[in-house]
Amino acid sequence: MKMEADNTHKHNQSIANFVAIKTAIANNEEARLKELLADQAIPELEKSYLIDFAELSNDPAILKIIKDIPVEK
């Protein structure tokens, strides 16, 4: 039962972090985005979505940060 609770907690943290990343992109908060992504790899699908989302902001610095995120292996 404990392991199930840990997985749910990790999943909720992951969702909250993803929402925070999207908010930082939408607000063109370059420093906050770097902080949220520090030393993280993300799944290819999430990266692709974030690239599309960042392209909407039309901010080259934000887009570069997203494109530089490593992909999970």
PDB file of N, CA, C and O in Angstrom:
ATOM      1  N   MET A   1       0.829  -1.191   0.000  1.00  0.00           N
ATOM      2  CA  MET A   1       0.000   0.000   0.000  1.00  0.00           C
ATOM      3  C   MET A   1       0.877   1.261   0.000  1.00  0.00           C
ATOM      4  O   MET A   1       0.578   2.210  -0.679  1.00  0.00           O
ATOM      5  N   LYS A   2       1.965   1.241   0.736  1.00  0.00           N
ATOM      6  CA  LYS A   2       2.863   2.398   0.815  1.00  0.00           C
ATOM      7  C   LYS A   2       3.438   2.733  -0.557  1.00  0.00           C
ATOM      8  O   LYS A   2       3.502   3.887  -0.932  1.00  0.00           O
ATOM      9  N   MET A   3       3.844   1.696  -1.301  1.00  0.00           N
ATOM     10  CA  MET A   3       4.423   1.928  -2.621  1.00  0.00           C
ATOM     11  C   MET A   3       3.404   2.601  -3.546  1.00  0.00           C
ATOM     12  O   MET A   3       3.747   3.494  -4.308  1.00  0.00           O
ATOM     13  N   GLU A   4       2.157   2.189  -3.472  1.00  0.00           N
ATOM     14  CA  GLU A   4       1.106   2.776  -4.291  1.00  0.00           C
ATOM     15  C   GLU A   4       0.939   4.261  -3.955  1.00  0.00           C
ATOM     16  O   GLU A   4       0.798   5.095  -4.842  1.00  0.00           O
ATOM     17  N   ALA A   5       0.980   4.596  -2.680  1.00  0.00           N
ATOM     18  CA  ALA A   5       0.871   5.991  -2.250  1.00  0.00           C
ATOM     19  C   ALA A   5       2.068   6.801  -2.748  1.00  0.00           C
ATOM     20  O   ALA A   5       1.921   7.938  -3.179  1.00  0.00           O
ATOM     21  N   ASP A   6       3.264   6.212  -2.716  1.00  0.00           N
ATOM     22  CA  ASP A   6       4.462   6.889  -3.214  1.00  0.00           C
ATOM     23  C   ASP A   6       4.346   7.170  -4.707  1.00  0.00           C
ATOM     24  O   ASP A   6       4.697   8.255  -5.168  1.00  0.00           O
ATOM     25  N   ASN A   7       3.846   6.198  -5.466  1.00  0.00           N
ATOM     26  CA  ASN A   7       3.684   6.384  -6.911  1.00  0.00           C
ATOM     27  C   ASN A   7       2.664   7.473  -7.212  1.00  0.00           C
ATOM     28  O   ASN A   7       2.858   8.276  -8.124  1.00  0.00           O
ATOM     29  N   THR A   8       1.580   7.517  -6.464  1.00  0.00           N
ATOM     30  CA  THR A   8       0.560   8.547  -6.651  1.00  0.00           C
ATOM     31  C   THR A   8       1.153   9.915  -6.343  1.00  0.00           C
ATOM     32  O   THR A   8       0.930  10.877  -7.080  1.00  0.00           O
ATOM     33  N   HIS A   9       1.928  10.008  -5.277  1.00  0.00           N
ATOM     34  CA  HIS A   9       2.563  11.268  -4.897  1.00  0.00           C
ATOM     35  C   HIS A   9       3.524  11.733  -5.989  1.00  0.00           C
ATOM     36  O   HIS A   9       3.522  12.901  -6.371  1.00  0.00           O
ATOM     37  N   LYS A  10       4.344  10.805  -6.504  1.00  0.00           N
ATOM     38  CA  LYS A  10       5.287  11.156  -7.571  1.00  0.00           C
ATOM     39  C   LYS A  10       4.545  11.604  -8.819  1.00  0.00           C
ATOM     40  O   LYS A  10       4.954  12.546  -9.481  1.00  0.00           O
ATOM     41  N   HIS A  11       3.445  10.926  -9.143  1.00  0.00           N
ATOM     42  CA  HIS A  11       2.648  11.296 -10.319  1.00  0.00           C
ATOM     43  C   HIS A  11       2.065  12.692 -10.139  1.00  0.00           C
ATOM     44  O   HIS A  11       2.103  13.506 -11.060  1.00  0.00           O
ATOM     45  N   ASN A  12       1.536  12.988  -8.962  1.00  0.00           N
ATOM     46  CA  ASN A  12       0.968  14.311  -8.695  1.00  0.00           C
ATOM     47  C   ASN A  12       2.043  15.393  -8.763  1.00  0.00           C
ATOM     48  O   ASN A  12       1.796  16.485  -9.262  1.00  0.00           O
ATOM     49  N   GLN A  13       3.239  15.090  -8.265  1.00  0.00           N
ATOM     50  CA  GLN A  13       4.352  16.049  -8.346  1.00  0.00           C
ATOM     51  C   GLN A  13       4.723  16.294  -9.799  1.00  0.00           C
ATOM     52  O   GLN A  13       4.987  17.428 -10.206  1.00  0.00           O
ATOM     53  N   SER A  14       4.737  15.233 -10.596  1.00  0.00           N
ATOM     54  CA  SER A  14       5.079  15.343 -12.008  1.00  0.00           C
ATOM     55  C   SER A  14       4.070  16.222 -12.740  1.00  0.00           C
ATOM     56  O   SER A  14       4.451  17.077 -13.538  1.00  0.00           O
ATOM     57  N   ILE A  15       2.794  16.025 -12.456  1.00  0.00           N
ATOM     58  CA  ILE A  15       1.749  16.834 -13.087  1.00  0.00           C
ATOM     59  C   ILE A  15       1.886  18.290 -12.655  1.00  0.00           C
ATOM     60  O   ILE A  15       1.819  19.202 -13.486  1.00  0.00           O
ATOM     61  N   ALA A  16       2.107  18.523 -11.380  1.00  0.00           N
ATOM     62  CA  ALA A  16       2.260  19.889 -10.871  1.00  0.00           C
ATOM     63  C   ALA A  16       3.471  20.558 -11.511  1.00  0.00           C
ATOM     64  O   ALA A  16       3.421  21.741 -11.881  1.00  0.00           O
ATOM     65  N   ASN A  17       4.574  19.829 -11.664  1.00  0.00           N
ATOM     66  CA  ASN A  17       5.772  20.381 -12.283  1.00  0.00           C
ATOM     67  C   ASN A  17       5.509  20.707 -13.756  1.00  0.00           C
ATOM     68  O   ASN A  17       5.935  21.743 -14.253  1.00  0.00           O
ATOM     69  N   PHE A  18       4.786  19.836 -14.456  1.00  0.00           N
ATOM     70  CA  PHE A  18       4.477  20.062 -15.866  1.00  0.00           C
ATOM     71  C   PHE A  18       3.619  21.320 -16.022  1.00  0.00           C
ATOM     72  O   PHE A  18       3.859  22.137 -16.915  1.00  0.00           O
ATOM     73  N   VAL A  19       2.660  21.504 -15.136  1.00  0.00           N
ATOM     74  CA  VAL A  19       1.811  22.704 -15.169  1.00  0.00           C
ATOM     75  C   VAL A  19       2.659  23.948 -14.902  1.00  0.00           C
ATOM     76  O   VAL A  19       2.506  24.972 -15.568  1.00  0.00           O
ATOM     77  N   ALA A  20       3.581  23.857 -13.953  1.00  0.00           N
ATOM     78  CA  ALA A  20       4.462  24.990 -13.643  1.00  0.00           C
ATOM     79  C   ALA A  20       5.350  25.326 -14.848  1.00  0.00           C
ATOM     80  O   ALA A  20       5.582  26.503 -15.148  1.00  0.00           O
ATOM     81  N   ILE A  21       5.823  24.306 -15.553  1.00  0.00           N
ATOM     82  CA  ILE A  21       6.641  24.523 -16.748  1.00  0.00           C
ATOM     83  C   ILE A  21       5.825  25.237 -17.815  1.00  0.00           C
ATOM     84  O   ILE A  21       6.275  26.211 -18.417  1.00  0.00           O
ATOM     85  N   LYS A  22       4.596  24.772 -18.041  1.00  0.00           N
ATOM     86  CA  LYS A  22       3.726  25.422 -19.024  1.00  0.00           C
ATOM     87  C   LYS A  22       3.452  26.877 -18.651  1.00  0.00           C
ATOM     88  O   LYS A  22       3.445  27.758 -19.510  1.00  0.00           O
ATOM     89  N   THR A  23       3.236  27.141 -17.373  1.00  0.00           N
ATOM     90  CA  THR A  23       2.977  28.507 -16.910  1.00  0.00           C
ATOM     91  C   THR A  23       4.196  29.392 -17.157  1.00  0.00           C
ATOM     92  O   THR A  23       4.072  30.525 -17.614  1.00  0.00           O
ATOM     93  N   ALA A  24       5.381  28.866 -16.852  1.00  0.00           N
ATOM     94  CA  ALA A  24       6.617  29.637 -17.075  1.00  0.00           C
ATOM     95  C   ALA A  24       6.795  29.946 -18.559  1.00  0.00           C
ATOM     96  O   ALA A  24       7.212  31.051 -18.922  1.00  0.00           O
ATOM     97  N   ILE A  25       6.462  28.997 -19.413  1.00  0.00           N
ATOM     98  CA  ILE A  25       6.556  29.234 -20.863  1.00  0.00           C
ATOM     99  C   ILE A  25       5.569  30.318 -21.273  1.00  0.00           C
ATOM    100  O   ILE A  25       5.915  31.268 -21.977  1.00  0.00           O
ATOM    101  N   ALA A  26       4.330  30.188 -20.826  1.00  0.00           N
ATOM    102  CA  ALA A  26       3.279  31.147 -21.196  1.00  0.00           C
ATOM    103  C   ALA A  26       3.612  32.557 -20.733  1.00  0.00           C
ATOM    104  O   ALA A  26       3.291  33.534 -21.404  1.00  0.00           O
ATOM    105  N   ASN A  27       4.285  32.669 -19.586  1.00  0.00           N
ATOM    106  CA  ASN A  27       4.626  33.976 -19.027  1.00  0.00           C
ATOM    107  C   ASN A  27       6.014  34.460 -19.449  1.00  0.00           C
ATOM    108  O   ASN A  27       6.491  35.481 -18.946  1.00  0.00           O
ATOM    109  N   ASN A  28       6.670  33.692 -20.335  1.00  0.00           N
ATOM    110  CA  ASN A  28       8.033  34.015 -20.794  1.00  0.00           C
ATOM    111  C   ASN A  28       8.998  34.213 -19.623  1.00  0.00           C
ATOM    112  O   ASN A  28       9.826  35.126 -19.623  1.00  0.00           O
ATOM    113  N   GLU A  29       8.905  33.352 -18.626  1.00  0.00           N
ATOM    114  CA  GLU A  29       9.757  33.421 -17.435  1.00  0.00           C
ATOM    115  C   GLU A  29      10.968  32.505 -17.625  1.00  0.00           C
ATOM    116  O   GLU A  29      10.992  31.366 -17.161  1.00  0.00           O
ATOM    117  N   GLU A  30      11.957  33.022 -18.294  1.00  0.00           N
ATOM    118  CA  GLU A  30      13.142  32.247 -18.653  1.00  0.00           C
ATOM    119  C   GLU A  30      13.862  31.669 -17.420  1.00  0.00           C
ATOM    120  O   GLU A  30      14.194  30.483 -17.384  1.00  0.00           O
ATOM    121  N   ALA A  31      14.099  32.493 -16.412  1.00  0.00           N
ATOM    122  CA  ALA A  31      14.822  32.035 -15.213  1.00  0.00           C
ATOM    123  C   ALA A  31      14.026  30.948 -14.477  1.00  0.00           C
ATOM    124  O   ALA A  31      14.593  29.946 -14.044  1.00  0.00           O
ATOM    125  N   ARG A  32      12.726  31.151 -14.364  1.00  0.00           N
ATOM    126  CA  ARG A  32      11.872  30.161 -13.679  1.00  0.00           C
ATOM    127  C   ARG A  32      11.857  28.849 -14.458  1.00  0.00           C
ATOM    128  O   ARG A  32      11.915  27.767 -13.885  1.00  0.00           O
ATOM    129  N   LEU A  33      11.796  28.930 -15.765  1.00  0.00           N
ATOM    130  CA  LEU A  33      11.791  27.738 -16.608  1.00  0.00           C
ATOM    131  C   LEU A  33      13.084  26.948 -16.421  1.00  0.00           C
ATOM    132  O   LEU A  33      13.049  25.723 -16.243  1.00  0.00           O
ATOM    133  N   LYS A  34      14.214  27.638 -16.417  1.00  0.00           N
ATOM    134  CA  LYS A  34      15.502  26.968 -16.195  1.00  0.00           C
ATOM    135  C   LYS A  34      15.536  26.291 -14.832  1.00  0.00           C
ATOM    136  O   LYS A  34      16.053  25.180 -14.691  1.00  0.00           O
ATOM    137  N   GLU A  35      14.982  26.956 -13.829  1.00  0.00           N
ATOM    138  CA  GLU A  35      14.935  26.400 -12.474  1.00  0.00           C
ATOM    139  C   GLU A  35      14.090  25.121 -12.444  1.00  0.00           C
ATOM    140  O   GLU A  35      14.480  24.122 -11.843  1.00  0.00           O
ATOM    141  N   LEU A  36      12.946  25.145 -13.094  1.00  0.00           N
ATOM    142  CA  LEU A  36      12.048  23.989 -13.105  1.00  0.00           C
ATOM    143  C   LEU A  36      12.631  22.801 -13.875  1.00  0.00           C
ATOM    144  O   LEU A  36      12.340  21.647 -13.558  1.00  0.00           O
ATOM    145  N   LEU A  37      13.443  23.090 -14.874  1.00  0.00           N
ATOM    146  CA  LEU A  37      13.988  22.036 -15.727  1.00  0.00           C
ATOM    147  C   LEU A  37      15.392  21.593 -15.343  1.00  0.00           C
ATOM    148  O   LEU A  37      15.944  20.703 -15.983  1.00  0.00           O
ATOM    149  N   ALA A  38      15.953  22.175 -14.333  1.00  0.00           N
ATOM    150  CA  ALA A  38      17.342  21.904 -13.939  1.00  0.00           C
ATOM    151  C   ALA A  38      17.604  20.396 -13.847  1.00  0.00           C
ATOM    152  O   ALA A  38      16.948  19.683 -13.102  1.00  0.00           O
ATOM    153  N   ASP A  39      18.560  19.949 -14.648  1.00  0.00           N
ATOM    154  CA  ASP A  39      19.024  18.550 -14.622  1.00  0.00           C
ATOM    155  C   ASP A  39      17.899  17.532 -14.751  1.00  0.00           C
ATOM    156  O   ASP A  39      17.933  16.489 -14.109  1.00  0.00           O
ATOM    157  N   GLN A  40      16.900  17.837 -15.558  1.00  0.00           N
ATOM    158  CA  GLN A  40      15.801  16.900 -15.760  1.00  0.00           C
ATOM    159  C   GLN A  40      15.773  16.416 -17.196  1.00  0.00           C
ATOM    160  O   GLN A  40      16.063  17.161 -18.115  1.00  0.00           O
ATOM    161  N   ALA A  41      15.386  15.179 -17.345  1.00  0.00           N
ATOM    162  CA  ALA A  41      15.083  14.641 -18.667  1.00  0.00           C
ATOM    163  C   ALA A  41      13.579  14.385 -18.672  1.00  0.00           C
ATOM    164  O   ALA A  41      12.994  14.073 -17.638  1.00  0.00           O
ATOM    165  N   ILE A  42      12.972  14.566 -19.837  1.00  0.00           N
ATOM    166  CA  ILE A  42      11.531  14.354 -19.928  1.00  0.00           C
ATOM    167  C   ILE A  42      11.232  13.420 -21.099  1.00  0.00           C
ATOM    168  O   ILE A  42      12.048  13.286 -22.017  1.00  0.00           O
ATOM    169  N   PRO A  43      10.057  12.789 -21.084  1.00  0.00           N
ATOM    170  CA  PRO A  43       9.691  11.918 -22.201  1.00  0.00           C
ATOM    171  C   PRO A  43       9.593  12.704 -23.509  1.00  0.00           C
ATOM    172  O   PRO A  43       9.255  13.894 -23.509  1.00  0.00           O
ATOM    173  N   GLU A  44       9.895  12.046 -24.603  1.00  0.00           N
ATOM    174  CA  GLU A  44       9.884  12.671 -25.935  1.00  0.00           C
ATOM    175  C   GLU A  44       8.542  13.332 -26.237  1.00  0.00           C
ATOM    176  O   GLU A  44       8.495  14.440 -26.775  1.00  0.00           O
ATOM    177  N   LEU A  45       7.446  12.684 -25.890  1.00  0.00           N
ATOM    178  CA  LEU A  45       6.119  13.231 -26.172  1.00  0.00           C
ATOM    179  C   LEU A  45       5.899  14.554 -25.442  1.00  0.00           C
ATOM    180  O   LEU A  45       5.384  15.519 -26.017  1.00  0.00           O
ATOM    181  N   GLU A  46       6.304  14.611 -24.166  1.00  0.00           N
ATOM    182  CA  GLU A  46       6.172  15.855 -23.397  1.00  0.00           C
ATOM    183  C   GLU A  46       7.042  16.957 -24.005  1.00  0.00           C
ATOM    184  O   GLU A  46       6.616  18.108 -24.116  1.00  0.00           O
ATOM    185  N   LYS A  47       8.260  16.596 -24.406  1.00  0.00           N
ATOM    186  CA  LYS A  47       9.152  17.585 -24.999  1.00  0.00           C
ATOM    187  C   LYS A  47       8.545  18.138 -26.289  1.00  0.00           C
ATOM    188  O   LYS A  47       8.549  19.350 -26.518  1.00  0.00           O
ATOM    189  N   SER A  48       8.012  17.271 -27.106  1.00  0.00           N
ATOM    190  CA  SER A  48       7.384  17.686 -28.357  1.00  0.00           C
ATOM    191  C   SER A  48       6.227  18.648 -28.095  1.00  0.00           C
ATOM    192  O   SER A  48       6.092  19.682 -28.754  1.00  0.00           O
ATOM    193  N   TYR A  49       5.412  18.320 -27.104  1.00  0.00           N
ATOM    194  CA  TYR A  49       4.288  19.188 -26.735  1.00  0.00           C
ATOM    195  C   TYR A  49       4.800  20.553 -26.268  1.00  0.00           C
ATOM    196  O   TYR A  49       4.277  21.589 -26.676  1.00  0.00           O
ATOM    197  N   LEU A  50       5.820  20.550 -25.413  1.00  0.00           N
ATOM    198  CA  LEU A  50       6.351  21.808 -24.887  1.00  0.00           C
ATOM    199  C   LEU A  50       6.987  22.660 -25.986  1.00  0.00           C
ATOM    200  O   LEU A  50       6.888  23.887 -25.954  1.00  0.00           O
ATOM    201  N   ILE A  51       7.612  22.018 -26.961  1.00  0.00           N
ATOM    202  CA  ILE A  51       8.171  22.768 -28.095  1.00  0.00           C
ATOM    203  C   ILE A  51       7.042  23.457 -28.850  1.00  0.00           C
ATOM    204  O   ILE A  51       7.123  24.651 -29.157  1.00  0.00           O
ATOM    205  N   ASP A  52       5.977  22.717 -29.144  1.00  0.00           N
ATOM    206  CA  ASP A  52       4.823  23.310 -29.832  1.00  0.00           C
ATOM    207  C   ASP A  52       4.243  24.463 -29.025  1.00  0.00           C
ATOM    208  O   ASP A  52       3.911  25.520 -29.564  1.00  0.00           O
ATOM    209  N   PHE A  53       4.124  24.262 -27.718  1.00  0.00           N
ATOM    210  CA  PHE A  53       3.570  25.288 -26.827  1.00  0.00           C
ATOM    211  C   PHE A  53       4.479  26.520 -26.802  1.00  0.00           C
ATOM    212  O   PHE A  53       4.010  27.655 -26.876  1.00  0.00           O
ATOM    213  N   ALA A  54       5.793  26.293 -26.725  1.00  0.00           N
ATOM    214  CA  ALA A  54       6.755  27.400 -26.672  1.00  0.00           C
ATOM    215  C   ALA A  54       6.755  28.187 -27.976  1.00  0.00           C
ATOM    216  O   ALA A  54       6.979  29.405 -27.958  1.00  0.00           O
ATOM    217  N   GLU A  55       6.530  27.516 -29.087  1.00  0.00           N
ATOM    218  CA  GLU A  55       6.495  28.213 -30.374  1.00  0.00           C
ATOM    219  C   GLU A  55       5.369  29.245 -30.411  1.00  0.00           C
ATOM    220  O   GLU A  55       5.476  30.267 -31.086  1.00  0.00           O
ATOM    221  N   LEU A  56       4.307  29.016 -29.663  1.00  0.00           N
ATOM    222  CA  LEU A  56       3.196  29.964 -29.596  1.00  0.00           C
ATOM    223  C   LEU A  56       3.609  31.273 -28.926  1.00  0.00           C
ATOM    224  O   LEU A  56       3.070  32.328 -29.239  1.00  0.00           O
ATOM    225  N   SER A  57       4.564  31.188 -28.002  1.00  0.00           N
ATOM    226  CA  SER A  57       4.993  32.387 -27.275  1.00  0.00           C
ATOM    227  C   SER A  57       5.897  33.280 -28.127  1.00  0.00           C
ATOM    228  O   SER A  57       6.100  34.438 -27.799  1.00  0.00           O
ATOM    229  N   ASN A  58       6.455  32.690 -29.177  1.00  0.00           N
ATOM    230  CA  ASN A  58       7.309  33.439 -30.091  1.00  0.00           C
ATOM    231  C   ASN A  58       8.518  34.063 -29.383  1.00  0.00           C
ATOM    232  O   ASN A  58       8.949  35.159 -29.721  1.00  0.00           O
ATOM    233  N   ASP A  59       9.045  33.361 -28.375  1.00  0.00           N
ATOM    234  CA  ASP A  59      10.224  33.823 -27.639  1.00  0.00           C
ATOM    235  C   ASP A  59      11.362  32.836 -27.917  1.00  0.00           C
ATOM    236  O   ASP A  59      11.344  31.711 -27.419  1.00  0.00           O
ATOM    237  N   PRO A  60      12.352  33.233 -28.719  1.00  0.00           N
ATOM    238  CA  PRO A  60      13.433  32.319 -29.099  1.00  0.00           C
ATOM    239  C   PRO A  60      14.213  31.757 -27.909  1.00  0.00           C
ATOM    240  O   PRO A  60      14.653  30.610 -27.947  1.00  0.00           O
ATOM    241  N   ALA A  61      14.396  32.539 -26.848  1.00  0.00           N
ATOM    242  CA  ALA A  61      15.146  32.058 -25.672  1.00  0.00           C
ATOM    243  C   ALA A  61      14.389  30.932 -24.977  1.00  0.00           C
ATOM    244  O   ALA A  61      14.987  29.919 -24.590  1.00  0.00           O
ATOM    245  N   ILE A  62      13.079  31.090 -24.845  1.00  0.00           N
ATOM    246  CA  ILE A  62      12.247  30.051 -24.220  1.00  0.00           C
ATOM    247  C   ILE A  62      12.288  28.789 -25.082  1.00  0.00           C
ATOM    248  O   ILE A  62      12.460  27.679 -24.577  1.00  0.00           O
ATOM    249  N   LEU A  63      12.140  28.952 -26.376  1.00  0.00           N
ATOM    250  CA  LEU A  63      12.148  27.809 -27.289  1.00  0.00           C
ATOM    251  C   LEU A  63      13.482  27.058 -27.227  1.00  0.00           C
ATOM    252  O   LEU A  63      13.502  25.826 -27.198  1.00  0.00           O
ATOM    253  N   LYS A  64      14.579  27.786 -27.150  1.00  0.00           N
ATOM    254  CA  LYS A  64      15.897  27.142 -27.058  1.00  0.00           C
ATOM    255  C   LYS A  64      16.021  26.325 -25.772  1.00  0.00           C
ATOM    256  O   LYS A  64      16.537  25.210 -25.786  1.00  0.00           O
ATOM    257  N   ILE A  65      15.533  26.872 -24.661  1.00  0.00           N
ATOM    258  CA  ILE A  65      15.579  26.136 -23.385  1.00  0.00           C
ATOM    259  C   ILE A  65      14.839  24.814 -23.527  1.00  0.00           C
ATOM    260  O   ILE A  65      15.338  23.764 -23.110  1.00  0.00           O
ATOM    261  N   ILE A  66      13.658  24.860 -24.127  1.00  0.00           N
ATOM    262  CA  ILE A  66      12.855  23.642 -24.284  1.00  0.00           C
ATOM    263  C   ILE A  66      13.553  22.655 -25.215  1.00  0.00           C
ATOM    264  O   ILE A  66      13.630  21.459 -24.923  1.00  0.00           O
ATOM    265  N   LYS A  67      14.082  23.141 -26.315  1.00  0.00           N
ATOM    266  CA  LYS A  67      14.756  22.248 -27.265  1.00  0.00           C
ATOM    267  C   LYS A  67      16.010  21.607 -26.676  1.00  0.00           C
ATOM    268  O   LYS A  67      16.408  20.531 -27.093  1.00  0.00           O
ATOM    269  N   ASP A  68      16.604  22.256 -25.680  1.00  0.00           N
ATOM    270  CA  ASP A  68      17.821  21.731 -25.046  1.00  0.00           C
ATOM    271  C   ASP A  68      17.540  20.727 -23.930  1.00  0.00           C
ATOM    272  O   ASP A  68      18.486  20.154 -23.389  1.00  0.00           O
ATOM    273  N   ILE A  69      16.278  20.502 -23.598  1.00  0.00           N
ATOM    274  CA  ILE A  69      15.947  19.530 -22.537  1.00  0.00           C
ATOM    275  C   ILE A  69      16.338  18.134 -23.012  1.00  0.00           C
ATOM    276  O   ILE A  69      15.968  17.732 -24.113  1.00  0.00           O
ATOM    277  N   PRO A  70      17.059  17.381 -22.186  1.00  0.00           N
ATOM    278  CA  PRO A  70      17.367  16.008 -22.575  1.00  0.00           C
ATOM    279  C   PRO A  70      16.102  15.138 -22.538  1.00  0.00           C
ATOM    280  O   PRO A  70      15.178  15.386 -21.767  1.00  0.00           O
ATOM    281  N   VAL A  71      16.090  14.122 -23.377  1.00  0.00           N
ATOM    282  CA  VAL A  71      14.958  13.198 -23.444  1.00  0.00           C
ATOM    283  C   VAL A  71      15.276  11.965 -22.596  1.00  0.00           C
ATOM    284  O   VAL A  71      16.403  11.454 -22.633  1.00  0.00           O
ATOM    285  N   GLU A  72      14.273  11.493 -21.866  1.00  0.00           N
ATOM    286  CA  GLU A  72      14.439  10.270 -21.061  1.00  0.00           C
ATOM    287  C   GLU A  72      14.765   9.093 -21.967  1.00  0.00           C
ATOM    288  O   GLU A  72      14.243   9.000 -23.075  1.00  0.00           O
ATOM    289  N   LYS A  73      15.616   8.230 -21.461  1.00  0.00           N
ATOM    290  CA  LYS A  73      15.973   7.028 -22.230  1.00  0.00           C
ATOM    291  C   LYS A  73      15.371   5.805 -21.623  1.00  0.00           C
ATOM    292  O   LYS A  73      15.049   5.718 -20.518  1.00  0.00           O
TER     293      LYS A  73
END
